[in-house]
Coordinates of C-alpha atoms in Angstrom, one line a residue:
M1 CA 0.0 0.0 -0.1
T2 CA 1.6 3.4 -1.2
D3 CA -0.9 5.9 -0.3
G4 CA -1.9 5.9 3.6
Q5 CA -5.7 5.1 4.1
R6 CA -8.1 8.2 4.7
L7 CA -10.8 8.7 7.6
F8 CA -14.2 8.2 6.7
V9 CA -16.3 11.4 8.2
G10 CA -19.5 12.5 7.2
G11 CA -19.5 10.5 4.1
V12 CA -16.4 11.7 3.1
W13 CA -12.8 10.4 2.9
V14 CA -10.4 12.7 4.4
E15 CA -6.7 13.1 5.2
P16 CA -5.9 12.6 9.1
D17 CA -4.6 15.4 10.7
G18 CA -2.2 13.2 12.7
G19 CA -0.6 11.8 9.5
H20 CA -0.1 8.2 9.2
Y21 CA 1.3 5.1 11.1
E22 CA 2.3 1.5 9.8
V23 CA 0.3 -1.3 10.5
V24 CA 2.5 -4.6 11.1
D25 CA 1.8 -7.8 9.8
P26 CA 2.6 -9.9 13.2
A27 CA 3.8 -12.9 11.0
T28 CA 6.4 -11.5 8.8
E29 CA 6.9 -8.2 11.0
G30 CA 6.5 -6.2 7.5
T31 CA 4.2 -3.1 6.6
V32 CA 0.8 -4.0 5.8
G33 CA -0.3 -0.6 5.2
L34 CA -0.5 3.2 6.8
A35 CA -3.3 3.9 9.0
P36 CA -4.6 7.3 9.6
E37 CA -4.0 9.1 12.8
A38 CA -7.3 11.0 13.6
S39 CA -7.1 14.5 15.7
R40 CA -9.8 15.1 18.4
D41 CA -11.4 17.6 16.2
Q42 CA -11.9 14.7 13.4
V43 CA -13.4 12.6 16.1
R44 CA -15.7 15.4 17.1
A45 CA -16.4 16.1 13.5
A46 CA -17.4 12.6 13.0
C47 CA -19.7 12.8 16.0
A48 CA -21.2 15.7 14.7
A49 CA -21.9 14.3 11.3
A50 CA -23.4 10.9 12.8
R51 CA -25.6 13.5 15.2
E52 CA -26.8 15.2 11.8
A53 CA -27.6 12.1 9.9
F54 CA -29.7 10.4 12.7
G55 CA -32.8 12.2 12.3
P56 CA -33.1 11.4 8.6
W57 CA -31.8 7.7 9.1
S58 CA -33.8 7.1 12.0
R59 CA -37.0 8.2 10.1
T60 CA -36.4 5.6 6.9
R61 CA -38.6 2.8 6.4
P62 CA -37.1 -0.4 8.2
E63 CA -37.1 -2.0 5.0
E64 CA -35.1 0.7 3.5
R65 CA -32.4 0.3 6.2
A66 CA -32.6 -3.7 5.7
A67 CA -32.0 -3.3 2.1
V68 CA -28.5 -1.2 2.5
L69 CA -27.3 -3.9 5.2
G70 CA -28.5 -6.5 2.9
R71 CA -26.2 -4.7 0.0
A72 CA -23.3 -4.7 1.9
A73 CA -23.3 -8.3 3.0
D74 CA -23.4 -9.1 -1.0
I75 CA -20.5 -6.8 -1.5
I76 CA -18.4 -8.3 1.6
R77 CA -18.9 -11.7 0.4
A78 CA -18.0 -10.7 -3.5
R79 CA -15.4 -9.5 -2.1
L80 CA -14.3 -12.2 0.5
L81 CA -10.8 -13.4 -0.8
P82 CA -9.1 -9.7 -0.8
Y83 CA -10.5 -8.5 2.2
A84 CA -9.5 -11.8 4.0
E85 CA -6.0 -11.3 2.7
L86 CA -6.1 -7.7 4.2
A87 CA -7.4 -9.3 7.5
Q88 CA -4.8 -11.9 7.6
A89 CA -2.2 -9.9 7.3
E90 CA -3.4 -7.2 10.0
T91 CA -4.3 -10.0 12.6
G92 CA -1.8 -13.2 11.9
A93 CA -5.2 -15.4 11.3
T94 CA -4.9 -18.6 9.5
T95 CA -6.7 -18.4 6.1
G96 CA -9.4 -20.5 6.9
T97 CA -10.0 -18.1 10.0
A98 CA -9.6 -14.8 8.4
R99 CA -12.3 -15.9 5.4
A100 CA -14.8 -18.0 7.5
M101 CA -14.6 -16.4 11.0
Q102 CA -13.7 -12.8 10.1
V103 CA -14.7 -11.8 6.4
G104 CA -17.6 -14.6 6.4
V105 CA -19.0 -14.1 10.1
G106 CA -18.7 -10.2 9.3
A107 CA -20.8 -10.6 6.0
A108 CA -23.2 -13.1 8.0
R109 CA -23.9 -10.4 10.6
F110 CA -24.8 -7.6 7.9
K111 CA -27.3 -10.3 6.2
R112 CA -28.8 -11.1 9.7
Y113 CA -30.0 -7.6 10.3
A114 CA -31.0 -7.4 6.3
R115 CA -34.7 -8.4 7.7
V116 CA -37.0 -6.4 9.5
E117 CA -38.3 -7.5 13.0
P118 CA -41.4 -6.3 14.9
A119 CA -40.3 -2.8 16.5
E120 CA -43.4 -3.0 18.9
W121 CA -45.4 -5.2 20.5
P122 CA -49.0 -5.0 22.5
I123 CA -49.1 -5.2 26.5
P124 CA -52.3 -6.6 27.7
P125 CA -54.9 -3.7 28.8
Q126 CA -55.2 -3.4 32.3
I127 CA -58.0 -2.3 34.3
N128 CA -57.7 0.6 36.8
E129 CA -60.0 1.1 39.3
A130 CA -61.4 4.9 39.9
G131 CA -58.6 6.5 41.6
H132 CA -55.7 4.3 41.1
G133 CA -53.2 3.7 38.6
G134 CA -52.4 7.4 37.5
T135 CA -55.7 8.2 36.6
S136 CA -56.3 10.9 39.2
H137 CA -55.7 13.9 37.3
A138 CA -58.5 12.7 34.7
L139 CA -61.3 11.8 37.7
K140 CA -60.5 15.2 38.8
A141 CA -61.6 16.4 35.3
G142 CA -64.7 15.2 35.7
G143 CA -64.6 11.0 35.8
E144 CA -64.8 10.5 39.4
G145 CA -66.2 7.2 40.1
K146 CA -65.4 5.5 36.9
A147 CA -63.2 2.9 36.5
G148 CA -60.9 2.8 33.3
V149 CA -59.3 0.3 30.8
M150 CA -55.7 1.3 29.7
G151 CA -54.2 0.0 26.9
A152 CA -50.4 0.3 26.1
V153 CA -47.8 -0.6 23.6
A154 CA -44.0 -1.2 23.8
V155 CA -42.3 0.4 21.2
R156 CA -38.4 0.1 20.2
Q157 CA -36.8 3.5 19.2
P158 CA -33.4 3.9 18.3
V159 CA -30.9 5.6 21.2
G160 CA -29.1 7.8 18.4
V161 CA -25.4 8.0 17.8
V162 CA -23.4 5.2 19.1
T163 CA -19.8 4.9 19.5
C164 CA -18.3 1.6 18.5
I165 CA -15.1 0.7 19.8
T166 CA -14.1 -2.6 18.4
S167 CA -11.1 -5.4 19.3
Y168 CA -8.3 -6.2 17.5
N169 CA -8.8 -9.9 17.3
N170 CA -11.4 -9.7 14.9
P171 CA -11.5 -6.7 12.8
W172 CA -14.6 -8.0 10.9
A173 CA -17.1 -10.1 12.9
N174 CA -16.7 -7.8 16.1
P175 CA -17.5 -4.4 14.3
A176 CA -20.2 -5.6 12.2
G177 CA -21.9 -7.0 15.1
K178 CA -22.1 -3.7 16.4
V179 CA -22.9 -2.0 13.4
A180 CA -25.4 -3.8 11.5
P181 CA -27.8 -4.1 14.2
A182 CA -27.3 -0.5 15.4
L183 CA -28.0 0.9 12.1
A184 CA -31.0 -1.6 11.6
M185 CA -32.6 0.1 14.8
G186 CA -32.4 3.3 12.8
N187 CA -29.0 4.7 15.2
T188 CA -26.0 6.3 13.3
V189 CA -22.6 5.1 14.2
V190 CA -18.9 6.1 14.6
V191 CA -16.7 3.5 14.8
K192 CA -13.2 3.4 16.0
P193 CA -11.5 0.6 15.6
A194 CA -8.5 -1.0 17.2
P195 CA -5.1 0.5 16.3
Q196 CA -3.3 -2.6 15.3
D197 CA -6.0 -3.5 12.4
P198 CA -8.0 -0.5 11.5
L199 CA -7.3 -1.3 7.6
S200 CA -10.3 -3.9 7.6
V201 CA -12.6 -1.7 9.3
Y202 CA -12.4 0.8 6.4
R203 CA -13.0 -1.8 3.9
M204 CA -16.4 -2.4 5.8
A205 CA -16.9 1.6 5.5
E206 CA -16.0 1.3 1.7
A207 CA -18.6 -1.4 1.5
L208 CA -21.2 0.1 3.4
E209 CA -20.6 3.3 1.2
A210 CA -21.3 1.4 -1.9
A211 CA -24.4 -0.3 -0.5
G212 CA -25.9 3.1 -0.1
V213 CA -25.4 4.3 3.3
P214 CA -26.3 7.8 3.6
R215 CA -23.8 10.5 4.4
G216 CA -23.2 10.3 8.1
V217 CA -24.7 7.3 9.1
V218 CA -21.2 5.3 9.3
N219 CA -18.1 7.1 10.4
V220 CA -14.8 5.7 11.0
V221 CA -11.7 6.9 12.8
S222 CA -8.8 5.4 13.9
G223 CA -5.5 6.2 16.0
R224 CA -3.1 4.9 18.5
A225 CA -3.6 8.0 20.9
V226 CA -5.8 7.4 23.7
E227 CA -7.2 11.0 23.2
I228 CA -8.6 9.5 20.1
G229 CA -11.2 6.9 21.7
E230 CA -11.5 9.3 25.0
A231 CA -12.9 12.0 22.2
A232 CA -15.3 9.1 21.1
V233 CA -16.6 8.6 23.9
S234 CA -17.1 11.8 25.7
S235 CA -18.5 13.8 22.7
P236 CA -21.8 15.4 23.7
D237 CA -23.0 14.4 20.3
V238 CA -22.7 10.9 21.4
D239 CA -25.8 8.8 23.0
M240 CA -24.2 5.5 23.5
V241 CA -20.9 3.8 23.4
S242 CA -20.7 -0.2 22.5
F243 CA -17.2 -1.5 23.5
T244 CA -15.1 -4.9 23.4
G245 CA -12.1 -4.8 24.8
S246 CA -10.4 -5.1 28.4
T247 CA -12.0 -5.1 31.5
A248 CA -9.6 -2.3 32.3
V249 CA -10.5 -0.1 29.7
G250 CA -14.1 -0.9 29.9
R251 CA -13.9 0.4 33.6
R252 CA -12.8 3.7 32.4
I253 CA -15.1 4.0 29.5
A254 CA -18.0 3.2 32.2
E255 CA -16.7 5.8 34.5
A256 CA -16.9 8.6 31.3
C257 CA -20.5 7.0 30.3
G258 CA -21.4 7.4 34.0
R259 CA -20.9 11.3 34.2
D260 CA -23.4 12.0 31.4
M261 CA -25.8 8.6 32.1
R262 CA -24.8 7.6 28.6
R263 CA -25.8 4.1 27.6
Q264 CA -23.0 1.4 27.5
L265 CA -23.0 -1.9 25.9
M266 CA -19.6 -3.6 27.7
E267 CA -18.3 -6.8 26.2
L268 CA -15.2 -7.5 28.4
G269 CA -12.4 -9.9 29.7
G270 CA -12.9 -13.5 30.2
K271 CA -11.5 -16.2 31.9
G272 CA -13.5 -19.1 30.8
A273 CA -14.0 -22.2 33.1
A274 CA -14.1 -25.6 31.4
V275 CA -15.3 -27.8 34.1
V276 CA -14.6 -31.7 33.3
L277 CA -16.8 -33.9 35.5
D278 CA -15.5 -37.2 36.4
D279 CA -18.0 -38.8 33.9
A280 CA -17.1 -36.6 31.1
D281 CA -15.7 -37.9 27.6
V282 CA -12.2 -36.6 27.8
A283 CA -11.2 -36.8 24.2
S284 CA -14.7 -34.7 23.5
A285 CA -13.5 -32.1 26.4
V286 CA -9.8 -32.2 24.7
A287 CA -11.2 -31.2 21.8
G288 CA -12.9 -28.5 22.6
I289 CA -10.5 -26.9 25.2
G290 CA -7.8 -27.2 22.7
T291 CA -9.5 -24.6 20.5
T292 CA -7.8 -22.2 22.9
F293 CA -4.5 -23.2 21.5
A294 CA -5.5 -22.2 17.7
F295 CA -8.6 -20.3 17.6
Y296 CA -7.1 -16.5 17.2
S297 CA -3.9 -18.1 19.1
G298 CA -5.8 -17.8 22.0
Q299 CA -6.8 -14.2 21.8
I300 CA -10.4 -14.4 22.0
C301 CA -12.2 -13.6 25.6
T302 CA -14.6 -16.7 25.1
A303 CA -11.9 -19.5 25.2
P304 CA -11.9 -22.3 28.0
T305 CA -8.5 -21.2 29.0
R306 CA -9.4 -22.3 33.2
V307 CA -10.0 -26.1 32.8
L308 CA -11.2 -27.3 36.3
A309 CA -10.9 -31.3 35.9
H310 CA -12.3 -33.8 38.4
R311 CA -9.6 -35.6 40.0
R312 CA -10.6 -39.0 38.7
V313 CA -10.1 -37.7 35.1
Y314 CA -7.2 -35.1 35.8
D315 CA -4.3 -36.9 34.6
Q316 CA -5.9 -38.2 31.4
V317 CA -6.9 -34.5 30.8
V318 CA -3.4 -33.2 31.4
E319 CA -1.6 -35.9 29.1
Q320 CA -4.5 -35.8 26.4
L321 CA -4.2 -32.0 26.4
A322 CA -0.2 -31.7 26.2
A323 CA -0.4 -34.2 23.4
Y324 CA -2.8 -32.1 21.6
A325 CA -0.6 -28.9 21.9
G326 CA 2.3 -30.9 20.8
R327 CA 0.8 -31.9 17.7
L328 CA -0.3 -28.3 16.5
K329 CA 1.8 -26.9 13.6
V330 CA 2.9 -23.3 15.0
G331 CA 4.0 -20.8 11.8
D332 CA 3.3 -18.7 9.0
P333 CA -0.7 -18.4 8.8
R334 CA -0.9 -18.5 4.9
D335 CA 0.5 -22.4 5.3
P336 CA -2.3 -24.5 5.1
D337 CA -1.0 -26.7 7.6
T338 CA -0.5 -24.0 10.1
V339 CA -3.0 -24.2 12.8
V340 CA -1.4 -21.5 15.2
G341 CA -0.3 -18.7 14.1
P342 CA 1.2 -15.3 15.9
V343 CA -0.3 -13.1 18.5
I344 CA -1.0 -9.3 17.2
S345 CA 2.4 -7.7 18.7
A346 CA 5.7 -7.9 19.9
A347 CA 4.7 -6.6 22.9
H348 CA 1.9 -8.7 23.4
R349 CA 4.0 -11.8 22.7
D350 CA 6.0 -10.3 25.6
R351 CA 3.4 -10.2 28.0
V352 CA 2.0 -13.5 27.3
E353 CA 5.8 -15.1 27.7
S354 CA 5.7 -13.1 31.1
Y355 CA 2.6 -14.9 32.2
V356 CA 4.1 -18.5 31.6
E357 CA 7.4 -17.5 33.6
L358 CA 5.0 -16.4 36.4
G359 CA 3.1 -19.7 36.2
R360 CA 6.3 -21.5 36.5
K361 CA 7.3 -19.1 39.9
E362 CA 3.6 -19.7 41.3
G363 CA 4.3 -23.6 41.4
A364 CA 2.8 -24.4 38.1
V365 CA 4.0 -27.1 35.9
V366 CA 4.7 -26.5 32.1
V367 CA 3.9 -30.0 30.6
A368 CA 3.7 -28.3 27.0
G369 CA 5.1 -25.4 25.1
G370 CA 6.6 -22.7 27.5
E371 CA 9.2 -21.9 24.6
R372 CA 9.2 -19.3 21.9
P373 CA 8.9 -21.0 18.6
P374 CA 12.4 -21.1 16.3
L375 CA 11.0 -19.0 13.8
E376 CA 12.8 -16.1 12.2
R377 CA 10.3 -13.7 11.9
G378 CA 7.0 -13.2 13.6
F379 CA 5.6 -13.0 16.9
Y380 CA 4.8 -16.5 18.1
V381 CA 3.9 -18.1 21.2
A382 CA 4.0 -21.8 21.5
P383 CA 0.6 -23.7 22.6
T384 CA 1.4 -24.1 26.4
L385 CA -0.1 -26.3 29.3
L386 CA 0.3 -25.5 32.8
A387 CA -0.8 -28.2 35.3
D388 CA -0.8 -28.5 38.8
C389 CA -2.6 -25.0 39.2
T390 CA -4.6 -23.8 42.1
N391 CA -6.9 -21.1 42.0
D392 CA -4.9 -18.6 43.8
M393 CA -2.2 -18.3 40.9
R394 CA -2.3 -15.1 38.8
V395 CA -2.2 -17.5 35.9
V396 CA -5.4 -18.7 36.6
R397 CA -7.0 -15.3 38.0
E398 CA -6.0 -13.3 35.3
E399 CA -6.9 -13.1 31.7
I400 CA -3.6 -14.1 29.7
F401 CA -5.2 -13.6 26.2
G402 CA -2.6 -16.1 24.4
P403 CA -2.5 -20.1 23.9
V404 CA -2.0 -20.9 27.1
V405 CA -4.3 -22.8 29.1
T406 CA -4.2 -23.8 33.1
V407 CA -5.5 -26.7 34.7
V408 CA -6.7 -27.2 38.5
P409 CA -7.8 -30.5 40.0
F410 CA -11.0 -31.0 42.3
D411 CA -12.4 -33.6 43.7
E412 CA -16.4 -33.2 44.3
E413 CA -19.1 -31.6 42.1
D414 CA -19.6 -29.0 44.4
E415 CA -15.9 -27.7 44.8
G416 CA -16.0 -27.4 41.1
V417 CA -18.8 -25.2 40.8
A418 CA -17.4 -23.0 43.9
L419 CA -13.8 -23.0 41.7
A420 CA -15.4 -21.9 38.7
N421 CA -17.6 -19.2 40.1
D422 CA -14.2 -18.0 42.1
S423 CA -13.4 -15.5 39.3
D424 CA -13.7 -12.0 38.8
Y425 CA -15.2 -13.0 35.3
G426 CA -17.8 -14.4 33.8
L427 CA -18.5 -14.6 30.1
I428 CA -18.5 -18.0 29.1
D429 CA -18.0 -20.9 30.9
Y430 CA -18.0 -24.8 29.8
V431 CA -19.5 -28.0 31.0
W432 CA -18.2 -31.5 30.1
S433 CA -20.3 -34.5 31.4
S434 CA -21.8 -37.7 29.8
D435 CA -24.9 -37.0 32.0
V436 CA -26.6 -34.2 30.0
A437 CA -29.0 -33.5 32.9
R438 CA -26.1 -33.3 35.3
A439 CA -24.4 -31.2 32.9
F440 CA -27.5 -28.8 32.6
R441 CA -27.9 -28.9 36.5
V442 CA -24.1 -27.7 36.9
A443 CA -24.5 -24.8 34.0
R444 CA -27.2 -23.5 35.9
R445 CA -25.3 -22.9 38.8
L446 CA -22.5 -21.2 37.3
R447 CA -22.0 -17.4 37.0
A448 CA -21.5 -16.6 33.8
G449 CA -23.6 -15.2 31.0
G450 CA -23.1 -18.4 28.6
V451 CA -22.6 -21.7 29.4
G452 CA -21.6 -24.5 26.8
V453 CA -22.6 -28.1 27.4
N454 CA -20.1 -30.7 25.8
T455 CA -19.4 -27.9 23.3
V456 CA -17.4 -24.8 22.7
G457 CA -19.8 -24.1 20.0
R458 CA -22.2 -20.8 19.5
N459 CA -25.5 -20.3 18.8
M460 CA -25.6 -16.9 17.0
E461 CA -29.2 -16.3 18.1
A462 CA -28.6 -16.5 21.7
P463 CA -28.2 -13.8 23.8
F464 CA -24.2 -12.8 24.4
G465 CA -22.8 -11.1 27.5
G466 CA -21.1 -11.2 30.7
F467 CA -21.6 -11.5 34.4
K468 CA -19.5 -9.7 36.7
K469 CA -16.2 -8.0 35.3
S470 CA -16.9 -9.4 32.0
G471 CA -19.2 -7.1 30.9
V472 CA -22.5 -5.2 30.8
G473 CA -25.8 -5.9 28.6
R474 CA -26.6 -8.7 26.1
D475 CA -26.0 -8.6 22.2
V476 CA -26.4 -10.8 19.2
G477 CA -29.4 -12.1 17.5
S478 CA -32.6 -10.3 18.5
Y479 CA -31.2 -9.2 21.8
A480 CA -28.8 -6.8 19.7
L481 CA -31.8 -5.0 18.5
H482 CA -32.9 -4.1 22.2
A483 CA -29.4 -3.4 23.3
Y484 CA -29.0 -0.7 20.3
S485 CA -32.8 0.8 21.4
E486 CA -34.6 2.7 23.8
V487 CA -38.0 1.3 24.9
Q488 CA -40.9 3.5 24.6
S489 CA -44.2 2.9 26.1
I490 CA -47.3 4.5 24.7
V491 CA -50.4 4.1 26.8
W492 CA -54.4 5.4 26.0
P493 CA -57.7 4.8 27.3
G494 CA -59.2 1.9 26.1

């Protein structure tokens, strides 16, 4: 890429006030392209453009908004290969992941919201006795002694301008999961992509522009400076912030939103517990847990990184997980045989490695991995398994966000549940048991926004979000339409 990427503000591609910075390929350490560094004024201009566009866009027919999203999905699918190549270069994802889980899921999310769902639903009539239920003013006007029947309808209304701050691990699925339902509900958006891989999000903006999205409805601003995100959160033109990222950053955003009573949707960190009961199919559990090593190289908040194995199957779980990790090929994500690609940056590789060393010092046993792969270039971490852990170790309690799995033994079912719940996080947990009724019983006791029973798969209509420090709110499927809307009650005399 010779020319630097421009910002997308008010339907116009504009040069960034702060110049450009290099986006680095984590596999080759080469330059992917030049990303724009916006100024605070440009971020404010993007928010103002979204505010100006909100009125007309919110008043368009839902069918028209859906048609734009459908066309965007078709454009993304038609350009899947070049888009996936860029996503792979920015993130280090394997080819299959870049095509299917990044661009493919991004297109699917636009297509999902390219259908119109009811935005209002009736509420059963209520019979109000005289002088009760808020009818006193009407009664004073001459209706004393009369009961009333009150009808009502609940209506979903758009929130307004939504700032979408997205994560680096999936520059397609994550922003699409915010932008598509927000637009479907009639909101306008300002997208602030992760600084490590923003170029893919600008391709998404191009697809939306080609699909006919009106000027100002979608805006994209990027930058490495903290003040860029702060400006996108604190602008008086912004009504809601949707954020995916670390709990630490989410806390600061929540504090800023709280000062102005601004709506927020937070999908934050995770330390998913995988409870392997004594009657579990160990091979199935290992295959599910092993996806942590491969999927985004462990850079995913939903990963089952904290294994709690019943003492009867503990040795089998450790032995089979170690063998599983040892079979995975680490290397160039463009090689079709590669299973584990790089992590996002040199700094993040160093962070993950420091956690492995910390685990050793805390008394964990490194039974797989633990060393840097012998590759000339790229930010690689070997799939690593830490056994004989205890729940008070930092490697067990803190989100590492890399291909590292810890294993903690337990003796009784109640102990396993207690260990799973003894966490600051509560995004997605997992249970493995050959007794499905038992697994469901345990699942209901887990303090997590989602629980996988004998699977790490997802139902993309099921609500997604976390308990505790893993987030606030729910999205995905119809729940995202609720997340990006305000509910208005309209009441009338029957």
